[in-house]
Amino acid sequence: MRDMVKDKNSLTLEEVKHVAKLAKLNLSGEELLKFQKQLSGIIDYINKLKEVNTDEVEPTSQVTNLENVFREDEVKPSLTQKEVLSNTNSSYNGCFKVKAIFQE
Amino acid sequence: MELYQLSLKELIEGLKDKKFTRKEILVSFYTRIQKINPIVNAFLTVIGGNNWNDKEGELSGIPVGFKDIYVTKDIRTTAGSKVLENYIPQYNSTVVQKLVSKGATIVGKTNQDAWAHGSSGENSDFAPTKNPWNIDYVPGGSSSGSAVAVAAGMCPVAFGTDTGGSIRLPASFCNVVGLKPTYGRVSRYGIIAMASSHDSIGHFTRTVYDNALILNMTAGKDPCDATTSNTNVPDYTKNIKNGVKGLKIGLPKEYLAKGIDPNVEKIFKQVLQKYEGLGAKIIDISLPHTEYALAVYYIIQPSEVSSNLARYDGIRFGNDRNRFGQEAIRRIMLGTYTLSAGYYDAYYLKAMKVRTLLIQDFKKAYEKVDVIITPVSPTLPFKFGEKTDNPLAMYLSDILTVTMNLAGVPALSIPGGFVRGLPVGFQIVGPNFSEDLLYQVGYAYEQVTDWHKQKPKL
């Protein structure tokens, strides 16, 4: 089945680094090289979709055919503040504490 | 006969007839878990002691296992990943809540490929689950622990998730019945998301009847999951004995193309003969876009994965992103790439269009036939390490199962025989919301075979 791949399309190391940055993953030099090779192989495989004529085909983003699903806007019991914070190591005054995003 | 060897139906009836007590059942299963789990690693967490659910209901005294991707109130939930090794959820998933409110006792959380990424169980960040039929072989994944727990008599019912075959493949490799329901039939609320437009919430049992009994309890609309359907939930056991006489079973030629192990094909042909013997008509059909399904799946699924796993930042719960394993990183990277500027149209949008064609393939097929049957896995269960260095080879394990997730249709994996002591299953695939028909077709086969009665020697 893999023989059917026609287009060789490999990722550059720069592209792999860029994708890791977008995904907020810290990868070692060795990992970057490994994923460059593996991802290129997978991209080669998925490029076989180019064979399919999809002119005038609508894309499918979900399969339920449901639209505009609403519920009543009612107040219901929910988790307490203590419960919400029960899994964090980083809270302050009943809130999650995060690193500053803006600098002065 | 030990109690842990009984089916769900036999346990419920035996309780009603006072042949044994709830306590005797639970003790029998706990003893079995303590003996067998160290060998096969089916459970990541065993809830031992006397933590029995004393609620009165249909499932009082019945032990159940949940894949560790179902959030369970006050019970550690890891999704098989070190990112969540200390995560203690504050609430129950809808399906867990439904079972607990019917009296079921949660005996443990089952092992899995981390985040449900995998076809063998080897991607668990803790330790791999082993196939109870031969512990040198993989049990299939990603719902590896749940399939093994049922196969090895550690609980009569266990829950999994099927995003690309993750229930059907381990069911096939472990000789149990596994359902991937129609997308939207069972609530996804409280189940850690893998690829949201594919995630289907199903379960493993030893028999087809047991499987139907459980779907009666899990199916239905959930206000907490807007993708669940209002479609009527029938009694799935009602028509189960109606047989297959005159039924039209489609045989898609693309599923027996090159790449299928001749051993698997041989078993599958015997299954077809059984059905013909039962009076069904086997009709050749074509699902012409099948060969593109895996490529579509490996664009859309990692795209959804990369989005769903973006939330793990280690701030509100869990560890930070440095704890992701290699397979999670691979899929996040792949999905981030196919969604990134300049590639979206070529990959993601293109894949969504071919997905439409795959759905149309099924719609056209169901104009001619009632159900479709195919093998589940192109190969027999394989050995540990055989595919771990080649991700694409591992991905090809799902080549016969991903299409149903892309189309949303239901499929039921049924034990179909053995080759060299290793199980081989087949799947029955139907139109949306035809689970009752799938059970009817599966039950008919089960009554004339005894694969499901065979038990691994552990």
Coordinates of C-alpha atoms in Angstrom, one line a residue:
Chain A
M1 CA 0.0 0.0 0.0
R2 CA 2.9 2.3 0.8
D3 CA 4.2 1.9 -2.7
M4 CA 1.4 4.1 -4.1
V5 CA 3.0 7.2 -2.7
K6 CA 4.1 9.3 -5.7
D7 CA 5.2 12.7 -4.4
K8 CA 8.3 12.9 -2.2
N9 CA 7.7 15.8 0.1
S10 CA 10.0 16.1 3.0
L11 CA 10.0 18.6 5.8
T12 CA 13.1 20.8 6.4
L13 CA 14.6 21.0 9.9
E14 CA 13.5 24.6 10.1
E15 CA 9.9 23.6 9.5
V16 CA 10.1 21.0 12.2
K17 CA 11.5 23.6 14.6
H18 CA 8.8 26.0 13.7
V19 CA 6.0 23.5 14.2
A20 CA 7.5 22.5 17.6
K21 CA 7.5 26.1 18.6
L22 CA 3.9 26.6 17.5
A23 CA 2.9 23.5 19.6
K24 CA 5.0 24.7 22.6
L25 CA 7.1 21.6 22.7
N26 CA 10.7 21.6 23.8
L27 CA 12.5 19.1 21.6
S28 CA 16.1 18.1 21.7
G29 CA 18.2 18.2 18.5
E30 CA 18.0 14.4 18.3
E31 CA 14.2 14.5 18.5
L32 CA 14.0 17.2 15.9
L33 CA 15.9 15.0 13.5
K34 CA 13.9 11.9 14.3
F35 CA 10.6 13.7 13.8
Q36 CA 11.8 15.3 10.6
K37 CA 12.3 11.8 9.2
Q38 CA 9.2 10.3 10.6
L39 CA 6.9 13.2 9.7
S40 CA 8.3 13.4 6.2
G41 CA 7.4 9.7 5.8
I42 CA 3.8 10.2 7.0
I43 CA 3.4 13.4 4.8
D44 CA 4.5 11.3 1.8
Y45 CA 1.8 8.8 2.6
I46 CA -1.0 11.3 3.1
N47 CA -0.1 13.1 -0.1
K48 CA -1.8 10.3 -1.9
L49 CA -5.0 12.3 -1.4
K50 CA -3.9 14.5 -4.3
E51 CA -5.1 11.7 -6.6
V52 CA -8.7 12.3 -5.6
N53 CA -10.8 14.7 -7.5
T54 CA -12.7 16.8 -4.9
D55 CA -13.9 19.6 -7.2
E56 CA -17.5 20.5 -6.1
V57 CA -17.3 18.3 -3.0
E58 CA -18.4 19.9 0.2
P59 CA -16.1 19.4 3.2
T60 CA -17.4 17.4 6.2
S61 CA -16.4 18.9 9.6
Q62 CA -18.9 16.9 11.7
V63 CA -21.1 13.8 11.0
T64 CA -24.1 14.4 13.2
N65 CA -26.1 16.7 10.9
L66 CA -27.2 18.5 14.1
E67 CA -27.4 22.3 14.0
N68 CA -27.9 24.9 16.6
V69 CA -28.2 22.7 19.6
F70 CA -29.4 24.8 22.5
R71 CA -30.2 24.2 26.2
E72 CA -32.1 26.1 28.7
D73 CA -30.1 28.9 30.3
E74 CA -30.6 27.7 33.9
V75 CA -28.3 28.1 36.9
K76 CA -27.3 24.6 38.1
P77 CA -25.1 23.4 40.9
S78 CA -21.4 23.5 39.9
L79 CA -18.0 22.8 41.4
T80 CA -16.9 24.9 44.4
Q81 CA -13.9 27.1 44.1
K82 CA -12.0 24.7 46.3
E83 CA -12.9 21.7 44.1
V84 CA -11.9 23.6 41.0
L85 CA -8.5 24.4 42.5
S86 CA -8.0 20.9 43.9
N87 CA -5.6 19.7 41.1
T88 CA -3.3 22.7 40.9
N89 CA 0.1 23.5 42.5
S90 CA -0.2 27.1 41.5
S91 CA -3.0 29.1 43.2
Y92 CA -3.3 32.5 44.9
N93 CA -6.3 33.9 46.7
G94 CA -8.6 31.3 45.3
C95 CA -7.5 31.8 41.7
F96 CA -5.1 30.0 39.4
K97 CA -1.7 31.7 39.3
V98 CA 0.0 32.0 36.0
K99 CA 3.2 33.6 34.7
A100 CA 2.9 37.2 33.6
I101 CA 2.3 37.6 29.9
F102 CA 3.0 41.3 29.5
Q103 CA 6.1 43.1 30.6
E104 CA 6.1 46.5 32.1
Chain B
M1 CA -17.3 -23.0 37.1
E2 CA -16.0 -19.9 38.9
L3 CA -18.2 -16.8 39.1
Y4 CA -15.6 -14.7 37.3
Q5 CA -16.1 -16.9 34.2
L6 CA -19.8 -16.0 33.9
S7 CA -21.3 -13.6 31.5
L8 CA -23.1 -10.4 32.6
K9 CA -26.5 -12.0 31.8
E10 CA -25.6 -15.1 33.8
L11 CA -24.5 -13.0 36.7
I12 CA -27.7 -10.9 36.7
E13 CA -29.9 -14.0 36.4
G14 CA -27.9 -15.9 39.1
L15 CA -28.4 -13.0 41.5
K16 CA -32.1 -12.9 40.8
D17 CA -32.4 -16.7 41.5
K18 CA -30.2 -16.3 44.6
K19 CA -27.6 -18.8 43.4
F20 CA -24.9 -16.6 44.8
T21 CA -24.6 -13.2 46.4
R22 CA -23.3 -9.8 45.2
K23 CA -20.4 -10.1 47.7
E24 CA -19.5 -13.5 46.3
I25 CA -19.3 -12.1 42.8
L26 CA -17.2 -9.2 43.7
V27 CA -14.8 -11.3 45.8
S28 CA -14.4 -13.7 42.9
F29 CA -13.5 -11.0 40.5
Y30 CA -11.2 -9.2 42.9
T31 CA -9.3 -12.4 43.6
R32 CA -9.0 -12.9 39.9
I33 CA -7.7 -9.4 39.4
Q34 CA -5.1 -9.8 42.1
K35 CA -3.9 -13.0 40.6
I36 CA -3.9 -12.1 36.9
N37 CA -3.2 -8.3 36.7
P38 CA 0.5 -8.6 37.7
I39 CA 0.9 -10.8 34.6
V40 CA -1.0 -8.8 32.0
N41 CA -1.1 -5.2 33.3
A42 CA -4.7 -4.6 32.4
F43 CA -5.4 -2.2 35.2
L44 CA -3.4 1.0 36.0
T45 CA -5.5 1.5 39.2
V46 CA -7.3 -1.3 41.1
I47 CA -9.9 -0.2 43.5
G48 CA -9.6 -2.9 46.1
G49 CA -10.9 -3.4 49.6
N50 CA -14.5 -3.1 50.3
N51 CA -15.2 -0.1 48.1
W52 CA -18.4 -1.6 46.8
N53 CA -21.2 0.4 45.4
D54 CA -24.2 -0.3 47.6
K55 CA -26.7 1.5 45.4
E56 CA -29.7 -0.7 44.4
G57 CA -30.1 -1.1 40.6
E58 CA -29.8 -3.4 37.6
L59 CA -26.1 -3.7 38.1
S60 CA -25.8 -4.0 41.8
G61 CA -23.0 -6.5 42.5
I62 CA -21.6 -6.2 39.0
P63 CA -17.9 -5.2 38.6
V64 CA -17.0 -2.9 35.7
G65 CA -13.7 -1.5 34.5
F66 CA -13.2 1.9 32.8
K67 CA -10.4 2.8 30.4
D68 CA -8.3 5.4 32.2
I69 CA -9.6 8.1 29.8
Y70 CA -13.0 8.2 31.5
V71 CA -12.9 10.8 34.3
T72 CA -13.9 9.2 37.6
K73 CA -14.7 11.4 40.7
D74 CA -12.0 11.0 43.3
I75 CA -10.3 8.2 41.3
R76 CA -7.0 9.0 39.6
T77 CA -7.5 9.3 35.8
T78 CA -4.3 9.4 33.7
A79 CA -5.3 8.7 30.0
G80 CA -2.3 6.4 30.1
S81 CA 0.0 9.5 30.2
K82 CA 2.5 10.8 32.6
V83 CA 1.1 14.3 32.0
L84 CA -1.9 13.2 34.1
E85 CA -0.2 10.8 36.5
N86 CA -1.6 12.7 39.6
Y87 CA -4.9 14.0 38.2
I88 CA -7.8 13.3 40.5
P89 CA -11.1 14.4 38.7
Q90 CA -13.7 16.3 40.6
Y91 CA -16.7 14.7 38.7
N92 CA -17.8 11.6 36.8
S93 CA -18.2 11.2 33.0
T94 CA -21.8 10.8 32.0
V95 CA -21.3 7.1 31.2
V96 CA -19.6 6.4 34.5
Q97 CA -22.4 8.2 36.4
K98 CA -25.0 6.2 34.5
L99 CA -23.4 2.9 35.5
V100 CA -22.7 3.9 39.1
S101 CA -26.3 5.0 39.5
K102 CA -27.4 1.6 38.4
G103 CA -25.3 0.0 41.1
A104 CA -22.2 -1.1 39.2
T105 CA -19.0 -1.3 41.2
I106 CA -15.9 0.3 39.6
V107 CA -13.1 -2.3 40.1
G108 CA -10.4 -0.3 38.4
K109 CA -9.2 2.0 35.7
T110 CA -7.7 0.1 32.7
N111 CA -4.4 0.6 30.9
Q112 CA -4.2 2.1 27.4
D113 CA -2.0 3.7 24.9
A114 CA -1.4 7.3 26.2
W115 CA -4.2 9.6 25.1
A116 CA -5.6 6.6 23.1
H117 CA -2.9 7.0 20.5
G118 CA -1.9 3.6 19.4
S119 CA -2.9 0.2 18.0
S120 CA -1.0 -2.1 20.3
G121 CA -1.1 -0.8 23.9
E122 CA 2.7 -0.3 23.7
N123 CA 2.3 3.5 23.9
S124 CA 1.1 3.4 27.5
D125 CA 3.5 5.8 29.5
F126 CA 3.3 3.3 32.4
A127 CA 3.8 -0.3 31.1
P128 CA 2.3 -2.2 28.2
T129 CA -0.7 -4.5 28.6
K130 CA -0.1 -8.1 27.5
N131 CA -2.3 -10.4 25.4
P132 CA -3.8 -13.0 27.7
W133 CA -3.8 -15.6 24.9
N134 CA 0.0 -15.3 24.6
I135 CA 1.9 -12.7 26.7
D136 CA 4.6 -12.3 24.1
Y137 CA 2.0 -10.6 21.9
V138 CA 0.3 -7.2 22.0
P139 CA -3.4 -7.1 23.0
G140 CA -4.3 -4.4 20.4
G141 CA -5.0 -0.8 21.3
S142 CA -5.7 1.7 22.3
S143 CA -8.3 0.3 24.8
S144 CA -5.9 -2.5 25.6
G145 CA -6.5 -2.9 29.3
S146 CA -10.3 -3.1 28.9
A147 CA -10.2 -5.8 26.3
V148 CA -7.8 -7.8 28.3
A149 CA -9.8 -7.3 31.6
V150 CA -12.9 -8.9 29.9
A151 CA -10.9 -11.6 28.1
A152 CA -9.1 -12.7 31.2
G153 CA -12.2 -12.7 33.5
M154 CA -11.3 -9.7 35.6
C155 CA -14.7 -8.0 34.9
P156 CA -17.6 -9.0 32.7
V157 CA -17.9 -5.5 31.2
A158 CA -15.2 -2.9 30.5
F159 CA -15.4 0.4 28.7
G160 CA -13.2 1.8 26.0
T161 CA -13.1 4.5 23.3
D162 CA -12.9 4.0 19.6
T163 CA -11.5 6.9 17.5
G164 CA -10.0 4.8 14.7
G165 CA -10.4 1.2 15.8
S166 CA -9.4 1.4 19.5
I167 CA -12.2 -0.9 20.7
R168 CA -12.6 -3.2 17.7
L169 CA -8.9 -4.0 17.2
P170 CA -8.2 -5.1 20.8
A171 CA -11.6 -6.9 20.8
S172 CA -10.4 -8.8 17.7
F173 CA -6.9 -9.5 19.2
C174 CA -8.4 -10.7 22.6
N175 CA -11.5 -12.7 21.5
V176 CA -14.2 -10.5 23.0
V177 CA -17.2 -8.5 21.7
G178 CA -16.5 -4.8 21.2
L179 CA -18.9 -2.1 20.0
K180 CA -18.0 1.2 18.3
P181 CA -21.4 2.9 18.4
T182 CA -22.7 5.5 16.0
Y183 CA -21.0 8.8 16.6
G184 CA -23.3 10.7 19.0
R185 CA -25.1 7.6 20.3
V186 CA -23.3 7.6 23.6
S187 CA -22.2 10.8 25.5
R188 CA -18.5 11.9 25.3
Y189 CA -18.9 14.1 28.3
G190 CA -16.1 13.6 30.8
I191 CA -14.1 11.4 28.5
I192 CA -10.7 13.0 27.7
A193 CA -10.9 14.0 24.1
M194 CA -8.7 12.5 21.5
A195 CA -10.1 13.5 18.1
S196 CA -13.5 15.0 18.9
S197 CA -15.3 14.4 15.6
H198 CA -14.4 10.7 15.7
D199 CA -14.4 9.7 19.4
S200 CA -17.0 6.9 19.9
I201 CA -17.8 5.6 23.4
G202 CA -18.3 1.9 23.6
H203 CA -17.6 -1.2 25.6
F204 CA -16.3 -4.8 25.7
T205 CA -18.3 -7.9 26.8
R206 CA -17.9 -11.6 26.4
T207 CA -21.2 -12.0 24.5
V208 CA -23.3 -10.1 22.1
Y209 CA -26.3 -10.2 24.4
D210 CA -24.3 -8.6 27.2
N211 CA -23.1 -5.9 24.9
A212 CA -26.7 -5.0 23.9
L213 CA -27.7 -4.9 27.6
I214 CA -25.0 -2.3 28.4
L215 CA -25.8 -0.1 25.4
N216 CA -29.4 0.0 26.7
M217 CA -27.9 1.8 29.7
T218 CA -25.4 4.1 28.0
A219 CA -27.1 5.3 24.9
G220 CA -29.0 8.6 24.7
K221 CA -29.1 12.3 24.6
D222 CA -26.9 14.1 27.1
P223 CA -27.4 17.9 27.7
C224 CA -23.6 18.0 28.5
D225 CA -22.6 16.7 25.0
A226 CA -24.3 18.7 22.2
T227 CA -23.3 16.1 19.6
T228 CA -25.5 13.4 21.2
S229 CA -28.5 12.5 19.2
N230 CA -32.2 12.6 20.0
T231 CA -32.8 9.4 18.0
N232 CA -34.9 7.0 19.9
V233 CA -33.0 4.4 22.1
P234 CA -34.7 1.1 21.5
D235 CA -34.3 -2.0 23.7
Y236 CA -31.2 -3.4 22.0
T237 CA -32.0 -7.0 23.2
K238 CA -35.5 -7.0 21.7
N239 CA -34.8 -8.2 18.2
I240 CA -31.5 -9.9 18.9
K241 CA -32.9 -13.4 18.2
N242 CA -34.5 -12.6 14.9
G243 CA -31.7 -14.3 12.8
V244 CA -30.3 -13.3 9.4
K245 CA -32.5 -15.2 7.0
G246 CA -32.9 -13.2 3.8
L247 CA -30.6 -10.4 5.2
K248 CA -28.3 -8.8 2.6
I249 CA -24.7 -8.7 3.8
G250 CA -22.3 -6.6 1.8
L251 CA -18.8 -7.7 1.1
P252 CA -16.7 -4.7 0.1
K253 CA -14.0 -5.8 -2.3
E254 CA -11.5 -3.1 -1.1
Y255 CA -11.3 -4.8 2.3
L256 CA -9.9 -8.0 1.0
A257 CA -7.3 -6.3 -1.2
K258 CA -3.6 -7.1 -1.0
G259 CA -2.0 -6.6 2.4
I260 CA -4.4 -8.9 4.2
D261 CA -2.7 -11.8 6.0
P262 CA -3.9 -15.1 4.3
N263 CA -4.7 -16.5 7.8
V264 CA -7.0 -13.6 8.5
E265 CA -8.6 -14.0 5.1
K266 CA -9.2 -17.7 5.6
I267 CA -11.0 -17.1 8.9
F268 CA -13.0 -14.4 7.3
K269 CA -14.2 -16.7 4.4
Q270 CA -15.3 -19.2 7.0
V271 CA -17.4 -16.5 8.7
L272 CA -19.0 -15.7 5.3
Q273 CA -19.8 -19.4 4.9
K274 CA -21.5 -19.5 8.3
Y275 CA -23.7 -16.6 7.4
E276 CA -24.6 -18.1 4.1
G277 CA -25.5 -21.3 6.0
L278 CA -27.8 -19.2 8.2
G279 CA -29.7 -17.9 5.2
A280 CA -28.1 -14.5 4.6
K281 CA -27.2 -13.3 1.1
I282 CA -23.6 -12.2 0.6
I283 CA -23.5 -9.4 -1.9
D284 CA -20.3 -8.0 -3.5
I285 CA -20.1 -4.3 -3.1
S286 CA -17.6 -1.5 -3.5
L287 CA -16.6 1.3 -1.2
P288 CA -14.5 3.0 -3.8
H289 CA -12.7 5.6 -1.7
T290 CA -11.5 3.1 1.0
E291 CA -7.9 3.3 0.0
Y292 CA -7.8 7.0 0.9
A293 CA -9.4 6.6 4.3
L294 CA -6.2 6.1 6.3
A295 CA -4.6 9.2 4.7
V296 CA -7.7 11.3 5.5
Y297 CA -7.7 9.9 9.1
Y298 CA -4.0 10.8 9.6
I299 CA -4.7 14.4 8.6
I300 CA -8.0 15.1 10.5
Q301 CA -7.2 13.0 13.6
P302 CA -3.8 14.6 14.4
S303 CA -5.2 18.0 13.7
E304 CA -8.0 17.5 16.2
V305 CA -5.4 15.9 18.6
S306 CA -3.1 18.9 18.4
S307 CA -6.0 21.1 19.3
N308 CA -7.3 19.0 22.1
L309 CA -3.8 18.5 23.6
A310 CA -3.1 22.2 23.5
R311 CA -5.0 22.6 26.8
Y312 CA -2.4 20.6 28.8
D313 CA -0.3 23.4 30.2
G314 CA 0.3 22.0 33.7
I315 CA -1.4 25.1 35.3
R316 CA -4.9 23.9 36.3
F317 CA -4.2 20.2 36.6
G318 CA -1.6 17.7 35.5
N319 CA 2.1 18.1 34.6
D320 CA 3.5 20.4 32.0
R321 CA 4.1 19.6 28.3
N322 CA 7.6 18.2 28.8
R323 CA 5.9 15.0 30.0
F324 CA 4.2 14.1 26.7
G325 CA 5.5 10.8 25.3
Q326 CA 6.9 10.3 21.8
E327 CA 3.6 9.3 20.1
A328 CA 1.7 12.3 21.5
I329 CA 4.5 14.6 20.4
R330 CA 4.4 13.0 16.9
R331 CA 0.7 13.6 16.5
I332 CA 0.7 17.1 18.0
M333 CA 3.5 17.9 15.5
L334 CA 1.7 16.4 12.6
G335 CA -1.6 18.1 13.4
T336 CA 0.1 21.4 14.0
Y337 CA 1.8 21.1 10.6
T338 CA -1.3 20.2 8.6
L339 CA -3.3 23.0 10.2
S340 CA -0.5 25.6 9.9
A341 CA -0.6 28.6 7.5
G342 CA 0.0 27.5 3.9
Y343 CA -0.8 23.9 4.4
Y344 CA -4.4 24.0 5.7
D345 CA -6.0 23.9 2.2
A346 CA -3.7 21.2 0.9
Y347 CA -4.2 18.9 3.8
Y348 CA -7.0 19.6 6.3
L349 CA -9.5 21.0 3.8
K350 CA -8.7 18.4 1.2
A351 CA -9.1 15.6 3.9
M352 CA -12.5 17.0 4.9
K353 CA -13.7 16.8 1.3
V354 CA -12.5 13.2 0.9
R355 CA -14.3 12.5 4.2
T356 CA -17.5 13.5 2.4
L357 CA -16.8 11.0 -0.3
L358 CA -16.3 8.2 2.2
I359 CA -19.6 9.0 3.8
Q360 CA -21.3 8.9 0.4
D361 CA -19.6 5.4 -0.2
F362 CA -21.5 4.0 2.8
K363 CA -24.8 5.7 1.9
K364 CA -24.7 4.2 -1.6
A365 CA -23.8 0.8 -0.2
Y366 CA -26.7 0.8 2.2
E367 CA -29.1 1.3 -0.7
K368 CA -28.1 -2.3 -1.7
V369 CA -27.3 -4.1 1.5
D370 CA -28.5 -4.2 5.1
V371 CA -25.1 -4.5 6.8
I372 CA -21.4 -4.8 5.7
I373 CA -18.9 -7.3 7.1
T374 CA -15.1 -7.1 6.9
P375 CA -12.1 -8.3 8.8
V376 CA -11.0 -6.0 11.7
S377 CA -7.2 -6.2 11.5
P378 CA -5.2 -6.9 8.3
T379 CA -2.8 -9.1 10.5
L380 CA -2.8 -11.5 13.4
P381 CA -1.9 -10.0 16.8
F382 CA 1.8 -9.1 16.6
K383 CA 4.8 -9.4 19.0
F384 CA 5.9 -6.6 21.2
G385 CA 8.4 -4.2 19.5
E386 CA 7.5 -5.5 16.0
K387 CA 6.1 -2.1 14.8
T388 CA 7.4 0.4 17.4
D389 CA 10.2 1.8 15.3
N390 CA 8.0 2.4 12.3
P391 CA 5.0 4.7 13.1
L392 CA 3.5 4.3 9.6
A393 CA 3.5 0.5 9.9
M394 CA 1.7 0.8 13.2
Y395 CA -0.8 3.2 11.7
L396 CA -1.6 0.7 9.0
S397 CA -3.0 -1.7 11.7
D398 CA -6.1 0.6 11.6
I399 CA -6.5 0.5 7.9
L400 CA -9.8 -1.6 8.1
T401 CA -11.3 0.3 11.0
V402 CA -10.7 4.1 10.6
T403 CA -13.2 4.5 7.8
M404 CA -16.2 3.9 10.1
N405 CA -15.0 6.6 12.4
L406 CA -14.6 9.1 9.6
A407 CA -18.2 8.2 8.4
G408 CA -19.6 8.0 11.9
V409 CA -21.3 4.6 11.3
P410 CA -21.5 1.9 14.0
A411 CA -19.5 -1.3 13.9
L412 CA -19.4 -4.4 16.1
S413 CA -16.3 -6.6 16.5
I414 CA -17.1 -10.3 17.0
P415 CA -14.8 -13.3 17.8
G416 CA -14.3 -15.3 14.5
G417 CA -11.8 -18.0 15.3
F418 CA -8.1 -18.6 16.1
V419 CA -4.9 -19.1 14.2
R420 CA -2.0 -20.6 16.2
G421 CA -3.8 -19.9 19.4
L422 CA -4.2 -16.2 18.6
P423 CA -7.8 -14.7 18.2
V424 CA -9.1 -13.2 14.9
G425 CA -12.2 -11.1 14.9
F426 CA -14.5 -9.7 12.2
Q427 CA -16.7 -6.6 12.2
I428 CA -20.3 -6.0 11.3
V429 CA -20.9 -2.4 10.1
G430 CA -24.3 -0.8 9.7
P431 CA -26.0 2.5 8.8
N432 CA -26.2 5.2 11.5
F433 CA -28.2 4.1 14.6
S434 CA -28.5 0.5 13.5
E435 CA -26.9 -1.0 16.6
D436 CA -29.9 -3.2 17.1
L437 CA -29.4 -4.8 13.7
L438 CA -25.7 -5.3 14.3
Y439 CA -26.5 -7.2 17.5
Q440 CA -29.0 -9.3 15.7
V441 CA -26.4 -10.2 13.0
G442 CA -23.7 -10.8 15.6
Y443 CA -25.9 -12.9 17.8
A444 CA -26.9 -15.2 15.0
Y445 CA -23.3 -16.0 14.3
E446 CA -22.4 -16.4 18.0
Q447 CA -25.2 -19.0 18.5
V448 CA -23.6 -21.4 15.9
T449 CA -20.0 -20.9 17.0
D450 CA -18.2 -21.3 20.3
W451 CA -15.3 -19.0 20.0
H452 CA -16.7 -16.7 22.6
K453 CA -16.8 -19.6 25.1
Q454 CA -13.0 -20.2 24.8
K455 CA -11.0 -18.7 27.6
P456 CA -7.2 -18.0 27.8
K457 CA -5.2 -20.3 30.0
L458 CA -3.9 -18.0 32.7

